[in-house]
Coordinates of N, CA and C in Angstrom, one line a residue:
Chain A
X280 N 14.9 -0.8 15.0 CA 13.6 -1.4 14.5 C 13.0 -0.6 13.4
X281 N 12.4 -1.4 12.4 CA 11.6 -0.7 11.3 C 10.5 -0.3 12.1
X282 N 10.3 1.0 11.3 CA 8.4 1.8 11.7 C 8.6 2.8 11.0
X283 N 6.9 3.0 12.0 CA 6.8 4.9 11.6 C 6.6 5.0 12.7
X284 N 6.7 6.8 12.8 CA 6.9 7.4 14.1 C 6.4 8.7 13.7
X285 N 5.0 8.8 14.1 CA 4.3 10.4 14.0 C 4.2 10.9 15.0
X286 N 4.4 12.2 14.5 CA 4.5 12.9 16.0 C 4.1 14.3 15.4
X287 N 3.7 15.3 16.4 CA 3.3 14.8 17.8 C 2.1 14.2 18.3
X288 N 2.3 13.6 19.8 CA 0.7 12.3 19.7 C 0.1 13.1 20.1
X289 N 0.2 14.5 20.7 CA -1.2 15.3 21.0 C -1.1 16.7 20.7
X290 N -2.0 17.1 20.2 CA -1.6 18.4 19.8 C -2.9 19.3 19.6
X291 N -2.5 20.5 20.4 CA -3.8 21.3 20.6 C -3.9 22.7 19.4
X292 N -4.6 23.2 19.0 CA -4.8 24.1 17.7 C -6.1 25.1 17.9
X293 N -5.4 26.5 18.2 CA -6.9 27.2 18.1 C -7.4 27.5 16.7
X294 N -8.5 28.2 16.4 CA -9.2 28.4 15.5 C -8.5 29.2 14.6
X295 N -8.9 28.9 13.4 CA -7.8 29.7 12.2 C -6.0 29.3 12.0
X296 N -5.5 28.6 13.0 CA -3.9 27.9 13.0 C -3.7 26.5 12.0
X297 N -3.3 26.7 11.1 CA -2.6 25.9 10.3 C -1.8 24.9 11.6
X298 N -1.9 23.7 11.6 CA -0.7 22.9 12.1 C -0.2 22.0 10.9
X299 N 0.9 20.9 11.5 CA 1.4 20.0 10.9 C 1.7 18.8 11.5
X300 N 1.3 17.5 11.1 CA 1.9 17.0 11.6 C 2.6 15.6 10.9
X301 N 3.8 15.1 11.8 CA 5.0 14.6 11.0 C 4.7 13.1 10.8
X302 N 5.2 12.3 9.8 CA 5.1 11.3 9.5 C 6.3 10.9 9.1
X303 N 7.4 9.9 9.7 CA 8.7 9.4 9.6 C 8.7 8.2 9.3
X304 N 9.2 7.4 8.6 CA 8.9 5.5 8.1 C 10.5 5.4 7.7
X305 N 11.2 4.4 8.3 CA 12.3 3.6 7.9 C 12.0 2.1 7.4
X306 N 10.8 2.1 6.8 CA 10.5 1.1 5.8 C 11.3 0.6 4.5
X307 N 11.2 1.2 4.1 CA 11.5 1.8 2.5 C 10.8 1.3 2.1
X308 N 9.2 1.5 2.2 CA 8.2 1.4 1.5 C 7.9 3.0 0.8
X309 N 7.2 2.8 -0.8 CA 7.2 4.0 -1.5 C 5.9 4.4 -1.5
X310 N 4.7 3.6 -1.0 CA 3.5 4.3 -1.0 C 3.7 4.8 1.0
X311 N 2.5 6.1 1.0 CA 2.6 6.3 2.3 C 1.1 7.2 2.2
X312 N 0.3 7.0 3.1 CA -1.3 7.7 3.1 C -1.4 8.3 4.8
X313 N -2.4 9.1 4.6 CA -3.1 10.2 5.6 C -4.5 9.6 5.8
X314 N -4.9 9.0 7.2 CA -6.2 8.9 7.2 C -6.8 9.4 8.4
X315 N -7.9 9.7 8.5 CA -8.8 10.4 9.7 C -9.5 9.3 10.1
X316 N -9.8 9.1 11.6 CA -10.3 8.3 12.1 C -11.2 9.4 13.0
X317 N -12.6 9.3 12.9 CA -13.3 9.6 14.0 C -14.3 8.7 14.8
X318 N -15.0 9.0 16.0 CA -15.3 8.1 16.8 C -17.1 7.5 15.7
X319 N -16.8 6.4 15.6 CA -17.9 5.0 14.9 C -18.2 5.8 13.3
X320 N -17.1 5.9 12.3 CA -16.5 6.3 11.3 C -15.3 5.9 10.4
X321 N -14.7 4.8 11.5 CA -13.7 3.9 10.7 C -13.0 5.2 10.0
X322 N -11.9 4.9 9.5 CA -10.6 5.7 8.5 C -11.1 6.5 7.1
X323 N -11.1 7.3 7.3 CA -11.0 7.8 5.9 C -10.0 8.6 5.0
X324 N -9.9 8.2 4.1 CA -8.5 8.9 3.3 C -8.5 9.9 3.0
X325 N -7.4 10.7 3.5 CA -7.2 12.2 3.3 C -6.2 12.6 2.0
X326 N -5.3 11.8 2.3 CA -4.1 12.3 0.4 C -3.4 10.9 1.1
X327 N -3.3 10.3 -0.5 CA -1.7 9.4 -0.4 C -1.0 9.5 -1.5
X328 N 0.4 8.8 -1.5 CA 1.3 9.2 -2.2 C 2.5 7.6 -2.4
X329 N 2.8 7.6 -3.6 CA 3.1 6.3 -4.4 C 4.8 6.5 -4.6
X330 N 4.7 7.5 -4.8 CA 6.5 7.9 -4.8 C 6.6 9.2 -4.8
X331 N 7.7 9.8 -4.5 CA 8.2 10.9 -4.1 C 7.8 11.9 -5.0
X332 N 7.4 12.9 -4.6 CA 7.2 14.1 -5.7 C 6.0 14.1 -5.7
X333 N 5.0 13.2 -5.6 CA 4.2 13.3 -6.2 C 3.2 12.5 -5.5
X334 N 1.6 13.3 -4.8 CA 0.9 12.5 -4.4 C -0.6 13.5 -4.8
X335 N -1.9 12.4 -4.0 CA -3.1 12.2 -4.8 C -3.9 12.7 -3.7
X336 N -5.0 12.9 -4.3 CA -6.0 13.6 -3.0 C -6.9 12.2 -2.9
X337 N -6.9 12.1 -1.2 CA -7.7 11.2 -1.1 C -9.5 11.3 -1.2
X338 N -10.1 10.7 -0.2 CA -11.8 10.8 -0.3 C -12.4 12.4 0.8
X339 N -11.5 12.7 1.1 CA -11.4 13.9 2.4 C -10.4 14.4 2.5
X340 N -9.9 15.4 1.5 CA -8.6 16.4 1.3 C -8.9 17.3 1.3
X341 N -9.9 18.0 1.8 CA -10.6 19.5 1.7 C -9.7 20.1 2.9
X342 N -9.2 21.2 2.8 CA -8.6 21.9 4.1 C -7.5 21.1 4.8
X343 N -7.3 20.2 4.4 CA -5.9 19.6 4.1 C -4.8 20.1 3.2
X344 N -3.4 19.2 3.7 CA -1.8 19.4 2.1 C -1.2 18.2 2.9
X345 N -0.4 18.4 1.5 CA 0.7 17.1 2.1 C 1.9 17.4 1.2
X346 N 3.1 17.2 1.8 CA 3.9 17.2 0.6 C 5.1 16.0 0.4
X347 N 5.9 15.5 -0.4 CA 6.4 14.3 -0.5 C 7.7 14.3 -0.6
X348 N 8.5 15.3 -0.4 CA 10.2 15.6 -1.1 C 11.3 14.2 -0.4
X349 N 11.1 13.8 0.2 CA 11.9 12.6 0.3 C 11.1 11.1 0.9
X350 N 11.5 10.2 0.3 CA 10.6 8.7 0.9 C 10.7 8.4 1.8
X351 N 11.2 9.2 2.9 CA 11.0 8.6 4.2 C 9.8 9.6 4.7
X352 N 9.7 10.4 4.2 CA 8.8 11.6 5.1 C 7.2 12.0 4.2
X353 N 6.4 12.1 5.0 CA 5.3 12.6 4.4 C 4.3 13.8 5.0
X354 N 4.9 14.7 5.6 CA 4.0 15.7 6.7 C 2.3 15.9 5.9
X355 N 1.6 16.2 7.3 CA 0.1 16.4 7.0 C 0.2 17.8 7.2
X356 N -0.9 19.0 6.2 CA -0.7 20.2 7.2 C -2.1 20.1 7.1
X357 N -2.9 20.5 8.4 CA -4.1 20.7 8.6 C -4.6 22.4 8.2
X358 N -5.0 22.8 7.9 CA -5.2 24.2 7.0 C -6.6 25.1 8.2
X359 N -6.5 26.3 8.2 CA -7.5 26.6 8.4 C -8.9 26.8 7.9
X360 N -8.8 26.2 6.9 CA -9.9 25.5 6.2 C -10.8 24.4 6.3
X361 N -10.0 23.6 7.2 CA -10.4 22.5 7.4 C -11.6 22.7 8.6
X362 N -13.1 22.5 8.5 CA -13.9 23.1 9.5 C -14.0 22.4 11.0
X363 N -13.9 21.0 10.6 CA -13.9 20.2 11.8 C -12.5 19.2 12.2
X364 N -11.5 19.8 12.6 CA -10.4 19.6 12.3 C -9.9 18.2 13.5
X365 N -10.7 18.4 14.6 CA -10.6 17.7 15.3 C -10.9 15.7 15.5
X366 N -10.1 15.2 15.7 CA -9.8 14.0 15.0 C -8.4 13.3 15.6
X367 N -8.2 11.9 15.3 CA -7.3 11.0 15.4 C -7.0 11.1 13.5
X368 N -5.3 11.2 13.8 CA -4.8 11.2 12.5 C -3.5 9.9 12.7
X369 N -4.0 9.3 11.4 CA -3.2 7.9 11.1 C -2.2 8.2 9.9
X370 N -0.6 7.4 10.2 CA -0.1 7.7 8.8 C 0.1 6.1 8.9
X371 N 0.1 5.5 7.8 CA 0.5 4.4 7.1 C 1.7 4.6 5.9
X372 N 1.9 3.2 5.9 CA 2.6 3.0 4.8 C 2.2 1.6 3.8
X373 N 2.7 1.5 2.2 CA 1.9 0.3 1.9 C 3.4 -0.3 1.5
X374 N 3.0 -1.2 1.8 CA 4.2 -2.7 1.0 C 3.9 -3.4 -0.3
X375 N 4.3 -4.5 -0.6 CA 4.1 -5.1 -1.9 C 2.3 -5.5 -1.2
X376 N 1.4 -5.8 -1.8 CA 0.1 -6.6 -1.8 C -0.8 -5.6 -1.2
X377 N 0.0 -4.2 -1.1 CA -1.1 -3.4 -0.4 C -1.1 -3.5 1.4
X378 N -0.3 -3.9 1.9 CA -0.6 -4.4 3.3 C 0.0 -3.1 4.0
X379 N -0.7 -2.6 4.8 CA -0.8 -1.4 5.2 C -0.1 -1.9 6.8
X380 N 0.9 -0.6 7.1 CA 1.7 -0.5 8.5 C 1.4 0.8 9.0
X381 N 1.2 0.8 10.4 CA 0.3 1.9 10.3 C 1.1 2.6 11.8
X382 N 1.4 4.2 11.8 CA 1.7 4.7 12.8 C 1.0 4.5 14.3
X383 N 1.2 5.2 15.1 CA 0.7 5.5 16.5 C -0.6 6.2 16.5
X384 N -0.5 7.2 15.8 CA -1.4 8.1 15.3 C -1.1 9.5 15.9
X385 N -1.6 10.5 15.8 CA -1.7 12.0 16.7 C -2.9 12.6 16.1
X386 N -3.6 13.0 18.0 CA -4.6 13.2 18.5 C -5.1 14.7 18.0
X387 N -5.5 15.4 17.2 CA -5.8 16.9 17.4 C -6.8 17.7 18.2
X388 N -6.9 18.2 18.2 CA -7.9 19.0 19.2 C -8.0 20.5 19.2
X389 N -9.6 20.6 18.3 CA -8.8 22.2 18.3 C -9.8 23.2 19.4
X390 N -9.1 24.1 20.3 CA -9.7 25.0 21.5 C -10.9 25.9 21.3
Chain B
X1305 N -17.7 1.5 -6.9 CA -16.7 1.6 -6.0 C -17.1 0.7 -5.3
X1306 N -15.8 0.4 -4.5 CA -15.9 -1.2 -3.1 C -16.6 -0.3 -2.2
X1307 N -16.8 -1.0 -1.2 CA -17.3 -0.7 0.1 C -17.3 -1.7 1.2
X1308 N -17.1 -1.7 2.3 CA -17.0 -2.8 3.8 C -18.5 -2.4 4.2
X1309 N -18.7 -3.6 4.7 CA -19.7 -3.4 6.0 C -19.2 -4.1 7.3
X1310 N -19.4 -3.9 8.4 CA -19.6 -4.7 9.3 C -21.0 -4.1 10.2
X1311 N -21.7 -5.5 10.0 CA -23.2 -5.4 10.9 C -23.1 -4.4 12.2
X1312 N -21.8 -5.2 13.1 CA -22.4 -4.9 14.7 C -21.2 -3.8 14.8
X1313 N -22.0 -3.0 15.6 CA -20.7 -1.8 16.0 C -20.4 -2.3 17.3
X1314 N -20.5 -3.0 18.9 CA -19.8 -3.6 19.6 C -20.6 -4.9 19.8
X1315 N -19.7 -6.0 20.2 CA -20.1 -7.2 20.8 C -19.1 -7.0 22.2
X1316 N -20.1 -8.0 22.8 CA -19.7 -8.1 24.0 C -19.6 -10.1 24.3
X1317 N -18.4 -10.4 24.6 CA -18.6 -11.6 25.1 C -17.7 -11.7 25.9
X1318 N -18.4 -13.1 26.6 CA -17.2 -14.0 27.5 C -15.7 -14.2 27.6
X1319 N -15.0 -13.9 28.4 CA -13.7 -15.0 28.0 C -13.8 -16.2 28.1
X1320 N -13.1 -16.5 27.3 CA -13.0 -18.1 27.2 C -14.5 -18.5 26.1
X1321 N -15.0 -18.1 25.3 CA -16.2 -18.0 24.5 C -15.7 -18.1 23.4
X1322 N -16.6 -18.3 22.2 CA -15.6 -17.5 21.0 C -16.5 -16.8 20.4
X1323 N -15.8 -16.5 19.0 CA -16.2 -14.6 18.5 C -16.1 -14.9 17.1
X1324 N -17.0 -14.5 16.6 CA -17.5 -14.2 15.4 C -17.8 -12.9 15.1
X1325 N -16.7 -11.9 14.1 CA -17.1 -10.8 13.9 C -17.4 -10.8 12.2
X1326 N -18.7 -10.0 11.9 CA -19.1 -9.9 10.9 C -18.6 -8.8 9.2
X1327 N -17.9 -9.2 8.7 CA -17.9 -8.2 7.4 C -18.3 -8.5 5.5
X1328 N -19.0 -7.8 5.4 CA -19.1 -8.1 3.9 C -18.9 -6.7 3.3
X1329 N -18.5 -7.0 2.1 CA -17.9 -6.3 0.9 C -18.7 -6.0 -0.1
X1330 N -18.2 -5.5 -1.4 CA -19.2 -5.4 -2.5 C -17.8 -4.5 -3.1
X1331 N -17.6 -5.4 -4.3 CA -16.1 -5.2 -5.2 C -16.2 -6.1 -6.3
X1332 N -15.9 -5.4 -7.4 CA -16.0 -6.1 -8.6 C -15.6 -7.0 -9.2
X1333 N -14.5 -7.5 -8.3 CA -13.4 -8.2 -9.1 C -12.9 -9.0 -7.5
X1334 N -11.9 -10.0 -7.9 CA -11.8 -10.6 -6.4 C -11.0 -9.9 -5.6
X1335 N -11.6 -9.8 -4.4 CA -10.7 -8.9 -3.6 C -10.1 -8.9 -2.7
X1336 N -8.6 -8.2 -2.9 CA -7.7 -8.4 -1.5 C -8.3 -7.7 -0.7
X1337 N -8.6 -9.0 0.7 CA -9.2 -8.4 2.4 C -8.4 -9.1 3.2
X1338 N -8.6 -7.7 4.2 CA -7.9 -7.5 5.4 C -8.9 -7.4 6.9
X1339 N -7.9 -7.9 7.7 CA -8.6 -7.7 9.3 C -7.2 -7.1 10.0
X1340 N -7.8 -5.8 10.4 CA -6.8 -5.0 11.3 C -7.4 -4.4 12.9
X1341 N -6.6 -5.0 14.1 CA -7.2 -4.3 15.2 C -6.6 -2.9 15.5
X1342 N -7.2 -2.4 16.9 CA -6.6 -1.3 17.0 C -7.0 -1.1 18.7
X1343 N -6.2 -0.9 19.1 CA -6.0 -0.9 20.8 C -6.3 0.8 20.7
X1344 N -7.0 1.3 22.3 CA -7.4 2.5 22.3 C -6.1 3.5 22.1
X1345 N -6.6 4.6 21.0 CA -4.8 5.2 21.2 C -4.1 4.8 20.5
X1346 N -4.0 3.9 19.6 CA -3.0 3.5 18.8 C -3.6 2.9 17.3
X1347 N -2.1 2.8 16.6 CA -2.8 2.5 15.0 C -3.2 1.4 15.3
X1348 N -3.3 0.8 13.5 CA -3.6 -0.6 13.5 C -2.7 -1.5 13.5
X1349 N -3.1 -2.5 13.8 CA -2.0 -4.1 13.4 C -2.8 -4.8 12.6
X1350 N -1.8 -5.2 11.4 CA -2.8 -6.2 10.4 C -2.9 -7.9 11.4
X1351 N -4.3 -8.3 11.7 CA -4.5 -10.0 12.2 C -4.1 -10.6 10.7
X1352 N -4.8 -10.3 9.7 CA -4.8 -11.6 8.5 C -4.8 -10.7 7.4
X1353 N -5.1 -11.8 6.1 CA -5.3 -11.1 5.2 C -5.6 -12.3 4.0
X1354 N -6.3 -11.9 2.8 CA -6.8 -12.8 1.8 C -6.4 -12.3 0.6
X1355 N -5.7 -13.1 -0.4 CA -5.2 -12.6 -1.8 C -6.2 -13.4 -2.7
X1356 N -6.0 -14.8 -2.6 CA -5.9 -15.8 -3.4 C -5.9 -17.2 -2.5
X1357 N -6.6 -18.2 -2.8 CA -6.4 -19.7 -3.1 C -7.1 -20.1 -1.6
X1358 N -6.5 -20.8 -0.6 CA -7.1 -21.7 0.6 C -8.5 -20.1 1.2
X1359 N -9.4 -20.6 1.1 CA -10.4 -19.1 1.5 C -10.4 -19.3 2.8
X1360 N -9.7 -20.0 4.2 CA -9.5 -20.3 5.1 C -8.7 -19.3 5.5
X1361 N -7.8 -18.6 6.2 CA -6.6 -17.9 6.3 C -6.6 -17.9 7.9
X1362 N -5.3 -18.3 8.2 CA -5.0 -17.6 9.7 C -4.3 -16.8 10.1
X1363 N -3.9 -16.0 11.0 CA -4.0 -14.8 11.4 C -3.1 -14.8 12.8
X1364 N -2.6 -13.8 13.2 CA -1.8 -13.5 14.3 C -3.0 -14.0 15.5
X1365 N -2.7 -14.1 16.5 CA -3.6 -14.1 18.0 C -4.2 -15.4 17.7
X1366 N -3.9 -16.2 17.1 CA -5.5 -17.1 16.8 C -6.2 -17.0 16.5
X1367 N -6.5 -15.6 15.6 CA -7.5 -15.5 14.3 C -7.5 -15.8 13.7
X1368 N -8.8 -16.4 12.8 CA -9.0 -17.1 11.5 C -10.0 -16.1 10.6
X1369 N -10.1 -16.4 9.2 CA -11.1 -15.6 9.0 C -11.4 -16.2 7.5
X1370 N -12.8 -16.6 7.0 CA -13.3 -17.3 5.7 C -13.7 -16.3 5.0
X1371 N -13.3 -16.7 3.8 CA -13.7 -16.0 2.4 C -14.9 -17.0 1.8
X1372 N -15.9 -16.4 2.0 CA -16.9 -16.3 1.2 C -17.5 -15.2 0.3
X1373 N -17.1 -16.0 -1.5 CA -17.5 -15.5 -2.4 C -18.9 -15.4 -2.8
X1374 N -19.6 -16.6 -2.4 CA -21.1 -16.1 -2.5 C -21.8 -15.9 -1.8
X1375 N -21.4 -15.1 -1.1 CA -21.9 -14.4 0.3 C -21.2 -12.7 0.4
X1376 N -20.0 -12.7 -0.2 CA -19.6 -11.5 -0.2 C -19.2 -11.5 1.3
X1377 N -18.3 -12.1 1.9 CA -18.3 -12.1 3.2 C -16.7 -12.5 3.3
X1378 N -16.2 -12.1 4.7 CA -15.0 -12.2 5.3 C -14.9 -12.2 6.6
X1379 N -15.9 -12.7 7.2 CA -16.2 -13.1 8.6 C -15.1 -13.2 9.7
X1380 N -14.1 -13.3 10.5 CA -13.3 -13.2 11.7 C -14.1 -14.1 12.9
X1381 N -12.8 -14.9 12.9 CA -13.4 -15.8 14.4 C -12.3 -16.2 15.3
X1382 N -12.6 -16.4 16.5 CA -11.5 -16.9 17.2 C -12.5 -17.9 18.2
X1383 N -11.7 -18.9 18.4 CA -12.1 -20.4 19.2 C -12.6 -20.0 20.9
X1384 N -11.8 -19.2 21.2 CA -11.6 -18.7 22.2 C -10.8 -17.6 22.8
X1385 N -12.1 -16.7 23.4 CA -11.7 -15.2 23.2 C -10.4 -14.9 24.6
X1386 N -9.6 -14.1 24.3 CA -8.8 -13.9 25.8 C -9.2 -12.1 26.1
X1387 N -9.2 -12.2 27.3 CA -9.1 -10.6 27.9 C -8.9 -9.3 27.0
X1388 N -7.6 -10.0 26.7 CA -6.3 -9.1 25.6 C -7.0 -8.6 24.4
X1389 N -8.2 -9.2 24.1 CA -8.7 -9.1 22.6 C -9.8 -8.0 22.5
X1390 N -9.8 -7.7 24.1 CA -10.9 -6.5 24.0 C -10.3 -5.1 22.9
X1391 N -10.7 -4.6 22.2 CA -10.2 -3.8 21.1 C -11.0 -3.6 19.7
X1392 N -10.8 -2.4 18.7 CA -11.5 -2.5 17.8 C -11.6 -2.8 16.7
X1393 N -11.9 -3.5 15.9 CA -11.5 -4.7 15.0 C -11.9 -3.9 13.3
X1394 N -11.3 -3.7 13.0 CA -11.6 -3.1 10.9 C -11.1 -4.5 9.5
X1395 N -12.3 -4.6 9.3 CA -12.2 -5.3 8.0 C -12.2 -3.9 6.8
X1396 N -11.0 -4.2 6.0 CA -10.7 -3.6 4.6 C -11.0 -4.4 3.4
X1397 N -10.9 -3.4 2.1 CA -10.5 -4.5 1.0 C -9.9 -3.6 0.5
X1398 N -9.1 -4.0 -0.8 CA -8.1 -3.1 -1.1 C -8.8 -2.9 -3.0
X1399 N -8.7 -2.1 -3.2 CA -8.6 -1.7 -4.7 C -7.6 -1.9 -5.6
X1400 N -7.6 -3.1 -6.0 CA -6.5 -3.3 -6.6 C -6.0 -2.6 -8.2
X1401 N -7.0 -2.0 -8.8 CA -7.1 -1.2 -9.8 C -7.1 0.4 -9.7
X1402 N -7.0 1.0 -8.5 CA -7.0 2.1 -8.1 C -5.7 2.9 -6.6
X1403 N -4.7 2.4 -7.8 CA -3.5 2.5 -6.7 C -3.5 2.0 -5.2
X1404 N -4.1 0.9 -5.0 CA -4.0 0.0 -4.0 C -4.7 0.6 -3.0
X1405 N -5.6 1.6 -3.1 CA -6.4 2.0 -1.9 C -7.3 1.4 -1.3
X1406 N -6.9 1.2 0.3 CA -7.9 0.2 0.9 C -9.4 1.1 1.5
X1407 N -10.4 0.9 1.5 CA -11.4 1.0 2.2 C -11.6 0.3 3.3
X1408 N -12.1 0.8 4.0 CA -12.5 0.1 5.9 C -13.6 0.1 6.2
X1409 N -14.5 -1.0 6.5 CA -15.6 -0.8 6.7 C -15.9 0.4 8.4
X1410 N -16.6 0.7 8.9 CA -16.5 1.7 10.5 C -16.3 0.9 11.4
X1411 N -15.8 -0.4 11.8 CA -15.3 -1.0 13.2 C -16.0 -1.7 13.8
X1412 N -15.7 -2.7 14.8 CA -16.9 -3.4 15.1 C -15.4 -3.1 17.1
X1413 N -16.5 -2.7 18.0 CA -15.8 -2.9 19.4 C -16.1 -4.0 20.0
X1414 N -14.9 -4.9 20.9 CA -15.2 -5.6 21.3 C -14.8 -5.5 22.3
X1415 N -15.6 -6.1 23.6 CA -16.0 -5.7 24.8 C -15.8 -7.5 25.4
X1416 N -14.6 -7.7 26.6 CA -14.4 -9.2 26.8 C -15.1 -9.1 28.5
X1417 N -16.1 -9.6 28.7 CA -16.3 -10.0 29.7 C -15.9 -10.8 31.0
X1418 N -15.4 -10.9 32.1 CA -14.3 -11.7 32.4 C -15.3 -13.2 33.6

């Protein structure tokens, strides 16, 4: 079956730890975005990316990265920069019209 | 820049009732909108979507949803609500001049009463 598959769905992070987390799509869709969801906040965009090599900072990429070396993959790294890190992270992917397919998500949580 | 609204942050109704969820936009140009739910814990699934032409559109589950241009609106309805539809509902529009980035208005919860 086509998807994405982010992983991991839960993931705990103490203070100052860089994590990552994975974003995998057997779409063969070439756009692919990072969004934060917090509770009564709706999505906001962190970085997306239109083809390989090469992606964009979204509305909330502060203490975030992302990098793009092949079109199936898009990892998030959360930075220790990021002050409030804690959050539901969504990866998507876009099709022709913009129609957005959207992972499971993974949960962070930092101690 | 676009922006979503939706009025109500949860409704609560009946089963077997129907449902009117609220969103309006503000975008320069006509714009591709979306309705996407989202079950606790999990991404979205696109219900519908609006490009162009019938401003009527139907949608997975028995969702429908009107385009209204002079109203700025994209309203979501279903005839009759089932159990299953308890979940949180996001109207987008997409930017079609800015690498297809969608905006989401913050969610509307819906709460099925049995």
């Amino acid at each position: 079956d086509g998807g994405i598959t982010q992983s991991p769905k839960y993931l705990f992070r103490k203070e100052g730890q860089n994590v990552t987390l994975s974003c995998e799509q057997n779409l063969n869709h070439d756009a692919m975005y990072w969004y934060r969801q917090d509770p009564g906040q709706g999505l906001r965009l962190i970085y997306y990316s239109q083809i390989v090599n090469d992606f964009q900072k979204g509305d909330i990429a502060e203490g975030y990265s992302v990098s793009r070396e092949k079109k199936e993959s898009f990892p998030l790294t959360v930075t220790s920069a990021q002050k409030n890190p804690t959050a539901f992270y969504l990866c998507a992917t876009g099709s022709g019209a913009n129609v957005l397919t959207f992972g499971a998500g993974s949960r962070l949580t930092v101690l | 820049a676009q922006s979503v609204t939706q009025p109500d942050i949860h409704i609560t109704v009946s089963e077997g009732a129907s449902l009117e969820l609220r969103c309006n936009y503000s975008y320069g140009a006509t714009p591709y909108l979306f309705w996407y739910v989202q079950s606790p814990g999990q991404g979205l699934q696109l219900l519908l979507k609006y490009f162009s032409g019938d401003t009527l559109v139907q949608g997975i589950k028995g969702f429908e949803a009107e385009f209204k241009r002079s109203q700025s609106s994209f309203n979501l309805r279903k005839p009759s609500v089932h159990w299953s539809d308890a979940a949180e509902y996001f109207c987008a529009v997409v930017d079609n001049t800015n690498a297809g980035k969608s905006t989401f208005g913050d969610g509307t919860t819906l709460t099925v009463k049995p």
